[in-house]
mmCIF file with all atom_site columns, C-alpha atoms in Angstrom:
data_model
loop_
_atom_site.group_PDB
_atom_site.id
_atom_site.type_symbol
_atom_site.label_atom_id
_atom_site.label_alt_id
_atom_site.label_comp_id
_atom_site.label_asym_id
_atom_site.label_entity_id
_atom_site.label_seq_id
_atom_site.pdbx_PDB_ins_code
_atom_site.Cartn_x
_atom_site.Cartn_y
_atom_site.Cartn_z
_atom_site.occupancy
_atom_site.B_iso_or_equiv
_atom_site.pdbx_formal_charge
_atom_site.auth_seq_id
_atom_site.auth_comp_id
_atom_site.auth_asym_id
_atom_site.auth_atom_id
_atom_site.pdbx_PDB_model_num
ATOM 1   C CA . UNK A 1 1   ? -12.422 -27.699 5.581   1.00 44.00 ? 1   UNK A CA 1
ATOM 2   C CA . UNK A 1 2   ? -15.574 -25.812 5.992   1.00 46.00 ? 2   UNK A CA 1
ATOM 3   C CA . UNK A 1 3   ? -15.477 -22.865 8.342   1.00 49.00 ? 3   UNK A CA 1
ATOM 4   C CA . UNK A 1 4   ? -17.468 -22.670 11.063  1.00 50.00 ? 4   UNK A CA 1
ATOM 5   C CA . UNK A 1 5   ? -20.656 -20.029 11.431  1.00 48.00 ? 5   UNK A CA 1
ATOM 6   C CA . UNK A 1 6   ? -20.957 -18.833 14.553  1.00 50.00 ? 6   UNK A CA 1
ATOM 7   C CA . UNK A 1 7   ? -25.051 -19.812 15.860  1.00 54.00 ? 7   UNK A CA 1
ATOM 8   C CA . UNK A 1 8   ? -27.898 -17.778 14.403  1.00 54.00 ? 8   UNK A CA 1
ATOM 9   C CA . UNK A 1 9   ? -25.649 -16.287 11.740  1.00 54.00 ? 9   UNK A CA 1
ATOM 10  C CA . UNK A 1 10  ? -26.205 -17.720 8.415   1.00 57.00 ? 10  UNK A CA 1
ATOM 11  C CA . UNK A 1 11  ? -23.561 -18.515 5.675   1.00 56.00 ? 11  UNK A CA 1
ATOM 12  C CA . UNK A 1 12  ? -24.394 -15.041 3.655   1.00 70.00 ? 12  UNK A CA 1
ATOM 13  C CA . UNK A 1 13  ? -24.664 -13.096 6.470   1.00 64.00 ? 13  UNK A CA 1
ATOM 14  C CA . UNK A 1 14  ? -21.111 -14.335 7.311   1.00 63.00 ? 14  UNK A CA 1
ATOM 15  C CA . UNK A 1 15  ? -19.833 -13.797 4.054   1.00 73.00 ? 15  UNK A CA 1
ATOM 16  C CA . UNK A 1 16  ? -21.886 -9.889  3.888   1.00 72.00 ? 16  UNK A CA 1
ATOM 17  C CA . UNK A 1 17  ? -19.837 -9.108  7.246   1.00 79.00 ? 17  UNK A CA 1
ATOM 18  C CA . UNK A 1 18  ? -16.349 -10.307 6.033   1.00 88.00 ? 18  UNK A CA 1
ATOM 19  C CA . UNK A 1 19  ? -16.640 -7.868  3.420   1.00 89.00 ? 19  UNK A CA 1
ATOM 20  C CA . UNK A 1 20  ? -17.416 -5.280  6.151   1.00 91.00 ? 20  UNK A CA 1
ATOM 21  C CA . UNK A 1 21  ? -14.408 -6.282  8.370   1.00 91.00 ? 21  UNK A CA 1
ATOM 22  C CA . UNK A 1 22  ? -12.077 -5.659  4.570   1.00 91.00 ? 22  UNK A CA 1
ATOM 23  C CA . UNK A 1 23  ? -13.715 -2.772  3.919   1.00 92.00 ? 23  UNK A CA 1
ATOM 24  C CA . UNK A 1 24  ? -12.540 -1.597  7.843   1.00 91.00 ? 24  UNK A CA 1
ATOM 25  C CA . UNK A 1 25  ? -9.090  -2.997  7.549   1.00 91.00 ? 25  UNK A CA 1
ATOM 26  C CA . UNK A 1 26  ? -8.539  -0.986  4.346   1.00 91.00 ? 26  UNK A CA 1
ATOM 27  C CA . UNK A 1 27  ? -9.525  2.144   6.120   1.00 92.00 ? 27  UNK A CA 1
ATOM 28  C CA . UNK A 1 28  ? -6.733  1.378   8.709   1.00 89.00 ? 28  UNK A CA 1
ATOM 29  C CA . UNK A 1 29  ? -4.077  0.470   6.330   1.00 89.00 ? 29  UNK A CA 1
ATOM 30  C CA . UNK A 1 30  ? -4.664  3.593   4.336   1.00 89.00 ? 30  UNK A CA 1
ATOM 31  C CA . UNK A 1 31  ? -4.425  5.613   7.254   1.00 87.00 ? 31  UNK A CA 1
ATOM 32  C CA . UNK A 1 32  ? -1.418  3.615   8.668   1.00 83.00 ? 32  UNK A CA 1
ATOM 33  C CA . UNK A 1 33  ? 0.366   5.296   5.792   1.00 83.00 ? 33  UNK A CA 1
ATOM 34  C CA . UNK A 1 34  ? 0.458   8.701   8.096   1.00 78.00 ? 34  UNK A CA 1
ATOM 35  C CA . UNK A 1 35  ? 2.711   8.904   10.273  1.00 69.00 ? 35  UNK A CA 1
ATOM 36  C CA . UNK A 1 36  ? 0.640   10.208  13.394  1.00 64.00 ? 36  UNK A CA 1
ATOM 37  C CA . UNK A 1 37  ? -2.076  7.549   13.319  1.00 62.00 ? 37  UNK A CA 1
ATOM 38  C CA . UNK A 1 38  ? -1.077  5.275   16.419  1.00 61.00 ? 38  UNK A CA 1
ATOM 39  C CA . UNK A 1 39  ? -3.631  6.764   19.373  1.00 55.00 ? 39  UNK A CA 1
ATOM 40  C CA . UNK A 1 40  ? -1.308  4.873   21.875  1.00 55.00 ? 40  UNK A CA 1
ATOM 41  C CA . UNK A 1 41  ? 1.906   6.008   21.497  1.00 53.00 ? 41  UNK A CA 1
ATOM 42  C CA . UNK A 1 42  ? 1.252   9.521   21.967  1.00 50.00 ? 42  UNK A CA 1
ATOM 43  C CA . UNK A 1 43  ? 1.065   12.537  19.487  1.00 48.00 ? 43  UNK A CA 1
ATOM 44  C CA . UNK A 1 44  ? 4.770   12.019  17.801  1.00 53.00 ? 44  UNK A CA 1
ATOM 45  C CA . UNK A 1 45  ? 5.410   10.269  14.892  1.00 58.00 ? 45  UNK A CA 1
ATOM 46  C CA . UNK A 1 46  ? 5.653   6.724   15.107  1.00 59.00 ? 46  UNK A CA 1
ATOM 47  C CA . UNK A 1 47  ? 7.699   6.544   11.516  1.00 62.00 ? 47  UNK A CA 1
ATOM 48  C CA . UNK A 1 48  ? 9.624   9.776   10.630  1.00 63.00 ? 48  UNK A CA 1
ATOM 49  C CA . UNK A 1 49  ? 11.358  7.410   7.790   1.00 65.00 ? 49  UNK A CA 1
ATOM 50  C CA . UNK A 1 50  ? 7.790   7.398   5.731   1.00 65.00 ? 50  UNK A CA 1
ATOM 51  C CA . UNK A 1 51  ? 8.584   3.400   5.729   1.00 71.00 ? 51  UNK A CA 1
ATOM 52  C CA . UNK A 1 52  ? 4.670   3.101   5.981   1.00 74.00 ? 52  UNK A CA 1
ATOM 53  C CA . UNK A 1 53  ? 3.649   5.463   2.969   1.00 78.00 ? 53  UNK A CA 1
ATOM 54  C CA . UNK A 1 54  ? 4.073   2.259   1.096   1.00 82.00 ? 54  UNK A CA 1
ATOM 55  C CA . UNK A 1 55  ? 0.707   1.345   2.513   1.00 83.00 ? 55  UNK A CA 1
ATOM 56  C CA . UNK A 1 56  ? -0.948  4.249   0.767   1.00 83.00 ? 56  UNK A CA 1
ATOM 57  C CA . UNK A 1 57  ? -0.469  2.305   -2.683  1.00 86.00 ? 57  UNK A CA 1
ATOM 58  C CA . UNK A 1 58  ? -1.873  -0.874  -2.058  1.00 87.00 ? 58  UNK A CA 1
ATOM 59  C CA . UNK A 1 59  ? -4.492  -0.070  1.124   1.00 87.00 ? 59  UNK A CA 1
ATOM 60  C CA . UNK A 1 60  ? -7.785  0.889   -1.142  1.00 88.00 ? 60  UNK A CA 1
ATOM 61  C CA . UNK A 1 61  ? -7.006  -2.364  -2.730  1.00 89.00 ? 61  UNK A CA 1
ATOM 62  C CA . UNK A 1 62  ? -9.994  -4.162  0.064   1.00 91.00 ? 62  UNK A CA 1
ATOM 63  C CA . UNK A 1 63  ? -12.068 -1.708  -0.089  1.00 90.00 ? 63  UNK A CA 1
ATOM 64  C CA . UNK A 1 64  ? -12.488 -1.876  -3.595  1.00 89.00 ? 64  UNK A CA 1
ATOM 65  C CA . UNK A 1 65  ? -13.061 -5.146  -3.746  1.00 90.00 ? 65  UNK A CA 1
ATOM 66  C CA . UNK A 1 66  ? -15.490 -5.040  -1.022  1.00 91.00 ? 66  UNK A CA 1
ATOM 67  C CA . UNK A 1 67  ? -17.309 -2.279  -3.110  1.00 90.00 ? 67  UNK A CA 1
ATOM 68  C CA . UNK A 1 68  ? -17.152 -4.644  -6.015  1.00 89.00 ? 68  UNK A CA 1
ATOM 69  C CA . UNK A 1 69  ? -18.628 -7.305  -4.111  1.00 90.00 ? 69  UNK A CA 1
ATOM 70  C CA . UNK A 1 70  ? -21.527 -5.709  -2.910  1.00 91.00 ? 70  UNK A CA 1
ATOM 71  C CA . UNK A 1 71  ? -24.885 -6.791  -4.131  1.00 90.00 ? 71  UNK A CA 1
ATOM 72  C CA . UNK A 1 72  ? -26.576 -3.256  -3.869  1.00 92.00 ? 72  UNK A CA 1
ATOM 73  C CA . UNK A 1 73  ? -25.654 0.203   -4.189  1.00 93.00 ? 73  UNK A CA 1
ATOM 74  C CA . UNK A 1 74  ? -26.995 0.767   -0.424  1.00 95.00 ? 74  UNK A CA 1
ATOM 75  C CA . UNK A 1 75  ? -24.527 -1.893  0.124   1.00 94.00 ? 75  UNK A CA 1
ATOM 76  C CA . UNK A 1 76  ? -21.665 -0.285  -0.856  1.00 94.00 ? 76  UNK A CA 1
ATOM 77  C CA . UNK A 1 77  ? -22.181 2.698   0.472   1.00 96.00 ? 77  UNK A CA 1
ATOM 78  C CA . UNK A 1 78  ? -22.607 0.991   3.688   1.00 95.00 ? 78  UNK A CA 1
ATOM 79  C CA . UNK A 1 79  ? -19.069 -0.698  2.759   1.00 95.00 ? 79  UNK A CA 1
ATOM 80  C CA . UNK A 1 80  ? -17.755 2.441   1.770   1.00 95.00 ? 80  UNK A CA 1
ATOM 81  C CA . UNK A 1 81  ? -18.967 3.898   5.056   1.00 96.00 ? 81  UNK A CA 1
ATOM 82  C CA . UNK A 1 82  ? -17.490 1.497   7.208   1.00 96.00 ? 82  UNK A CA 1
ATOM 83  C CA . UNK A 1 83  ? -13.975 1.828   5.593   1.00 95.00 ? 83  UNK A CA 1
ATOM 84  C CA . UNK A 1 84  ? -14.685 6.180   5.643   1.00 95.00 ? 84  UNK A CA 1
ATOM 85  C CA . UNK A 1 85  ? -15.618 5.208   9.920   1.00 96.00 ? 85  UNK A CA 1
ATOM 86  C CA . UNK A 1 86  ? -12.290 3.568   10.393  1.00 94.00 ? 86  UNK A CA 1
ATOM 87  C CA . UNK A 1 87  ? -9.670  5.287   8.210   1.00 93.00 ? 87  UNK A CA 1
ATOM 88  C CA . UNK A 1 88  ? -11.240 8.837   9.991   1.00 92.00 ? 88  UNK A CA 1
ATOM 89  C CA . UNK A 1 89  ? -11.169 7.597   13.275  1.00 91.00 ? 89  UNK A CA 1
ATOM 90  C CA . UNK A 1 90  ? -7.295  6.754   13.028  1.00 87.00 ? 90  UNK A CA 1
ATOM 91  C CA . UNK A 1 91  ? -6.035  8.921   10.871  1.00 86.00 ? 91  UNK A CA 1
ATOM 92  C CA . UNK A 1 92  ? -7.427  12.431  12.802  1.00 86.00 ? 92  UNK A CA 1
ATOM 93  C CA . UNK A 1 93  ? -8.056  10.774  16.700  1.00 82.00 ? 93  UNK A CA 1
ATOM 94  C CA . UNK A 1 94  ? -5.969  13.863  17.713  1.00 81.00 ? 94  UNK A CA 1
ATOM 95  C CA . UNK A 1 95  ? -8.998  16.360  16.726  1.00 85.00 ? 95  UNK A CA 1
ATOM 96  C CA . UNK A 1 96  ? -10.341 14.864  20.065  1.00 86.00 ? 96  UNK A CA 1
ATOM 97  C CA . UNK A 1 97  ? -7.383  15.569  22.113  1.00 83.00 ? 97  UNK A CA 1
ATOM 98  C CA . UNK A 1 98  ? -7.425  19.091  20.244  1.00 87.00 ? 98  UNK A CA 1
ATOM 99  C CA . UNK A 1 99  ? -10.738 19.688  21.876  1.00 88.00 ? 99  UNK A CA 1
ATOM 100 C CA . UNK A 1 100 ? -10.285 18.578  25.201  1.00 88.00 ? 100 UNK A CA 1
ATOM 101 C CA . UNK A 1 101 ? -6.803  20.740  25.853  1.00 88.00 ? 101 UNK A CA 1
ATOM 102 C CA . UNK A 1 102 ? -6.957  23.539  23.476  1.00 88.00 ? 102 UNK A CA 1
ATOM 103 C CA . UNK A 1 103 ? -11.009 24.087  23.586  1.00 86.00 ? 103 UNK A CA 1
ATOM 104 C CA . UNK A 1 104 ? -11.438 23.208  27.134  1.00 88.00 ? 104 UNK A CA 1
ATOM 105 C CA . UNK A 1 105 ? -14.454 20.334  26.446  1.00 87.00 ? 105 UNK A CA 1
ATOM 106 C CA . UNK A 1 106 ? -14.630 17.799  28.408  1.00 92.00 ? 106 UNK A CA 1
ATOM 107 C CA . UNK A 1 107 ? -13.639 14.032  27.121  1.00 91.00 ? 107 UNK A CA 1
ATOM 108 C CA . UNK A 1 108 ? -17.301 12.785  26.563  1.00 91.00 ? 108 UNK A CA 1
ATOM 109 C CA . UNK A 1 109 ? -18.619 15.880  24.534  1.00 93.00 ? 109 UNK A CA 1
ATOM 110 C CA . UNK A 1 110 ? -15.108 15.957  22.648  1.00 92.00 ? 110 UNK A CA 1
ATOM 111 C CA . UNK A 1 111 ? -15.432 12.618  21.444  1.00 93.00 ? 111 UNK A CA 1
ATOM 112 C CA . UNK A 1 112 ? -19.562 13.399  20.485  1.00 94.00 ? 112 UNK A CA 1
ATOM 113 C CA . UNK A 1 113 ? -17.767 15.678  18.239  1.00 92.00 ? 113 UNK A CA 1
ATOM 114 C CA . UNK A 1 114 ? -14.974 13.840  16.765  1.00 92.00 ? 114 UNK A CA 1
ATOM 115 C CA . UNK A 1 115 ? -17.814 11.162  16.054  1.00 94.00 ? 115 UNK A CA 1
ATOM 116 C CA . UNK A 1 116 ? -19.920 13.645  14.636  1.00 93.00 ? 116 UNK A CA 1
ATOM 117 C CA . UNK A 1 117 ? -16.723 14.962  12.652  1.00 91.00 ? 117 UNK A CA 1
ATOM 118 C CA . UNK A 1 118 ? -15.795 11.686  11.560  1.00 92.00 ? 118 UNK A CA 1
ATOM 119 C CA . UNK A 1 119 ? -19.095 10.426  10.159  1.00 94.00 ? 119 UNK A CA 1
ATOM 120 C CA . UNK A 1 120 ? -19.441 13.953  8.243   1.00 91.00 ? 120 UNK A CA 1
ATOM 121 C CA . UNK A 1 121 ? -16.290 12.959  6.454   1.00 91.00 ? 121 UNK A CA 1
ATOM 122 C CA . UNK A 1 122 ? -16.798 9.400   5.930   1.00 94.00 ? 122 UNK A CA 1
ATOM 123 C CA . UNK A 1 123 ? -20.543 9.703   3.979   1.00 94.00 ? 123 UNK A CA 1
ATOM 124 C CA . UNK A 1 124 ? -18.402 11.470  1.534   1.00 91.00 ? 124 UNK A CA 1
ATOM 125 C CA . UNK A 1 125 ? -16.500 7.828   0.776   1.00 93.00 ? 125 UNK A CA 1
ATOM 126 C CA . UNK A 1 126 ? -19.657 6.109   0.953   1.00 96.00 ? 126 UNK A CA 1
ATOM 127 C CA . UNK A 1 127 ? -21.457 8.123   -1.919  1.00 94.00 ? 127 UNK A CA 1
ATOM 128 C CA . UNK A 1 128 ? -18.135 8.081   -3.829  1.00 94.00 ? 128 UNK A CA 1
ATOM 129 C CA . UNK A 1 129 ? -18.464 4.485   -3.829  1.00 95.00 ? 129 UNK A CA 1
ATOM 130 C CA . UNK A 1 130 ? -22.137 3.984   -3.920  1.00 95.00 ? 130 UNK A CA 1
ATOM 131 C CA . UNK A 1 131 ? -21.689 6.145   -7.111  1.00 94.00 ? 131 UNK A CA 1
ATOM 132 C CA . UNK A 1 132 ? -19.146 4.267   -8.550  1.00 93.00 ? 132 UNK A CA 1
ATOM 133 C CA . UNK A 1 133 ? -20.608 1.381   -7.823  1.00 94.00 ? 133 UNK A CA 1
ATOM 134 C CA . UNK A 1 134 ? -23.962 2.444   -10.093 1.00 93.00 ? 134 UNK A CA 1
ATOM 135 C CA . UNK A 1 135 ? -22.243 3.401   -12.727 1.00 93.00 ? 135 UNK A CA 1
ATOM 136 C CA . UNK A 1 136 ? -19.940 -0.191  -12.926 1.00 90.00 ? 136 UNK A CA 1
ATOM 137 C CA . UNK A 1 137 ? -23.835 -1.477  -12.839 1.00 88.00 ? 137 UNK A CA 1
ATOM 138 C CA . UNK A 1 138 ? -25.335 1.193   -15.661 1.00 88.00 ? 138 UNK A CA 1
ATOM 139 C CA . UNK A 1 139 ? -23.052 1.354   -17.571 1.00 89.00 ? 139 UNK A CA 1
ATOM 140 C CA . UNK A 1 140 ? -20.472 -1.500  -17.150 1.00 86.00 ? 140 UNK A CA 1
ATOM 141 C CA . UNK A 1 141 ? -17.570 0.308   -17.173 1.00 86.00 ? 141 UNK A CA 1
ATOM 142 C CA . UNK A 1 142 ? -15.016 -1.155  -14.875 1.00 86.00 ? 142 UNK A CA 1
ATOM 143 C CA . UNK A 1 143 ? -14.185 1.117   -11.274 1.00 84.00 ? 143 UNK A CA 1
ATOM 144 C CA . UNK A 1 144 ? -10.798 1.932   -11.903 1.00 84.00 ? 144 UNK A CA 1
ATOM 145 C CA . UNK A 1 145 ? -11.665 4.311   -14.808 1.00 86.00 ? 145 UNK A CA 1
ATOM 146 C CA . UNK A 1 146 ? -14.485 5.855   -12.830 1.00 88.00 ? 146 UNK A CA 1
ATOM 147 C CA . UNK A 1 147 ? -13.892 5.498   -9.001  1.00 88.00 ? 147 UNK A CA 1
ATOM 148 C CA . UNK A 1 148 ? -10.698 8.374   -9.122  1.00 89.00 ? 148 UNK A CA 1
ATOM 149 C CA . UNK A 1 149 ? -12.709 11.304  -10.608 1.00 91.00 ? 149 UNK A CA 1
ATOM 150 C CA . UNK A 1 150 ? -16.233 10.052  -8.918  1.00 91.00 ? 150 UNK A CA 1
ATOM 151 C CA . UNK A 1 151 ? -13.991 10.159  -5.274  1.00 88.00 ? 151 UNK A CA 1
ATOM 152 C CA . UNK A 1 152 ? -12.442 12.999  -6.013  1.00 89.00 ? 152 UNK A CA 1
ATOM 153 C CA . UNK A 1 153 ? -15.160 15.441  -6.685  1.00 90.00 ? 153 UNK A CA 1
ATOM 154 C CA . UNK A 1 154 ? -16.740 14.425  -3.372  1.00 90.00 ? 154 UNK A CA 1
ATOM 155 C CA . UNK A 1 155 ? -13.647 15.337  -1.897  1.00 87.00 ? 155 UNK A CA 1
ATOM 156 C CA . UNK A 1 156 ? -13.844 18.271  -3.466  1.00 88.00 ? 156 UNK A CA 1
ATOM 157 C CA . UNK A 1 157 ? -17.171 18.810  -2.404  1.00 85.00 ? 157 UNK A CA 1
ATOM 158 C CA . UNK A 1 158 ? -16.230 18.075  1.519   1.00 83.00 ? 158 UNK A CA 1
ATOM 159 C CA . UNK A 1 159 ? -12.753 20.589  1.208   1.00 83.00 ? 159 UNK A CA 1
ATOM 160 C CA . UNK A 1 160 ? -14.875 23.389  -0.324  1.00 82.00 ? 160 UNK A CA 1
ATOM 161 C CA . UNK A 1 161 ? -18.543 23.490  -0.531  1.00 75.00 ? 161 UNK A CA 1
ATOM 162 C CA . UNK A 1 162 ? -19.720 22.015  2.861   1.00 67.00 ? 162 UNK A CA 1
ATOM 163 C CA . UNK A 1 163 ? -16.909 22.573  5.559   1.00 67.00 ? 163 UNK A CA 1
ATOM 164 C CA . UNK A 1 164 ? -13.118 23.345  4.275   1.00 67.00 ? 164 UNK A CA 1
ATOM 165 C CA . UNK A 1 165 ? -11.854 20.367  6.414   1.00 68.00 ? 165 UNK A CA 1
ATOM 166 C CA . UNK A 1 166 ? -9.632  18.658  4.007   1.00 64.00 ? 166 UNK A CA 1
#
């Protein structure tokens, strides 16, 4: 059974924004692995148990994939982006709520500067994983030797040269 294309969208671009939606959900699932991610049930945790954590092991799994996928380095840092946008915006929605009680902002500027916070800390999975992505490309070596150290100096780089948010 052939699935159906909604109108004006081709096949490809179909297929391009699949990847995108995987490279989302695996954002999410990583940061369903901490237990104060859920927005809507308020600021306590929502499993004390660390039954979730589990997620933590298998939740880059799409994103990789998507990364591997992609046709373009721009591509996958726009893949890598997209999965930095939504694992950020769950896993620290509180910064937000931070602002608005604690730093007297109101709502609207608040969330300008989660978004702004967010985004900062996201580019730094996107370059991981455009860089990976070059070197699978140059040099063919596959992304699980490559991807850990090349993700973890830009993490490195966001914790201590640029801001000190870890």
């Amino acid at each position: 059974m052939e699935r159906a294309v909604p109108p004006g969208l081709g096949q490809s671009a179909a297929r391009r924004l699949g990847w995108y939606a995987i490279a989302a959900g695996s954002g999410v699932l990583l940061a369903l692995a901490f237990p104060l991610v859920v927005p809507l049930v308020g600021l306590r945790e929502v499993d004390p148990a660390g039954r979730l954590e589990i997620l933590a092991w298998f939740g880059l799994t799409p994103a990789i994939l998507a990364v591997r996928a992609a046709g373009s380095a721009r591509s996958a840092f726009l893949r890598g982006l997209v999965a930095g946008l939504a694992f950020f915006f769950a896993a620290i929605h509180w910064v937000s709520h931070a602002m608005t009680a604690f730093g007297g902002l109101p709502l609207s500027l608040a969330l300008v500067g989660l978004t702004l916070l967010v985004l900062f800390m996201a580019v730094h999975w996107a370059a991981a994983f455009a860089v990976s992505w070059k070197l699978r490309e140059g040099l063919g070596w596959p992304m699980h030797v490559h991807l850990p150290i090349v993700w973890t100096a830009f993490e490195l780089c966001r914790d201590h040269l640029f801001s000190g948010f870890p």
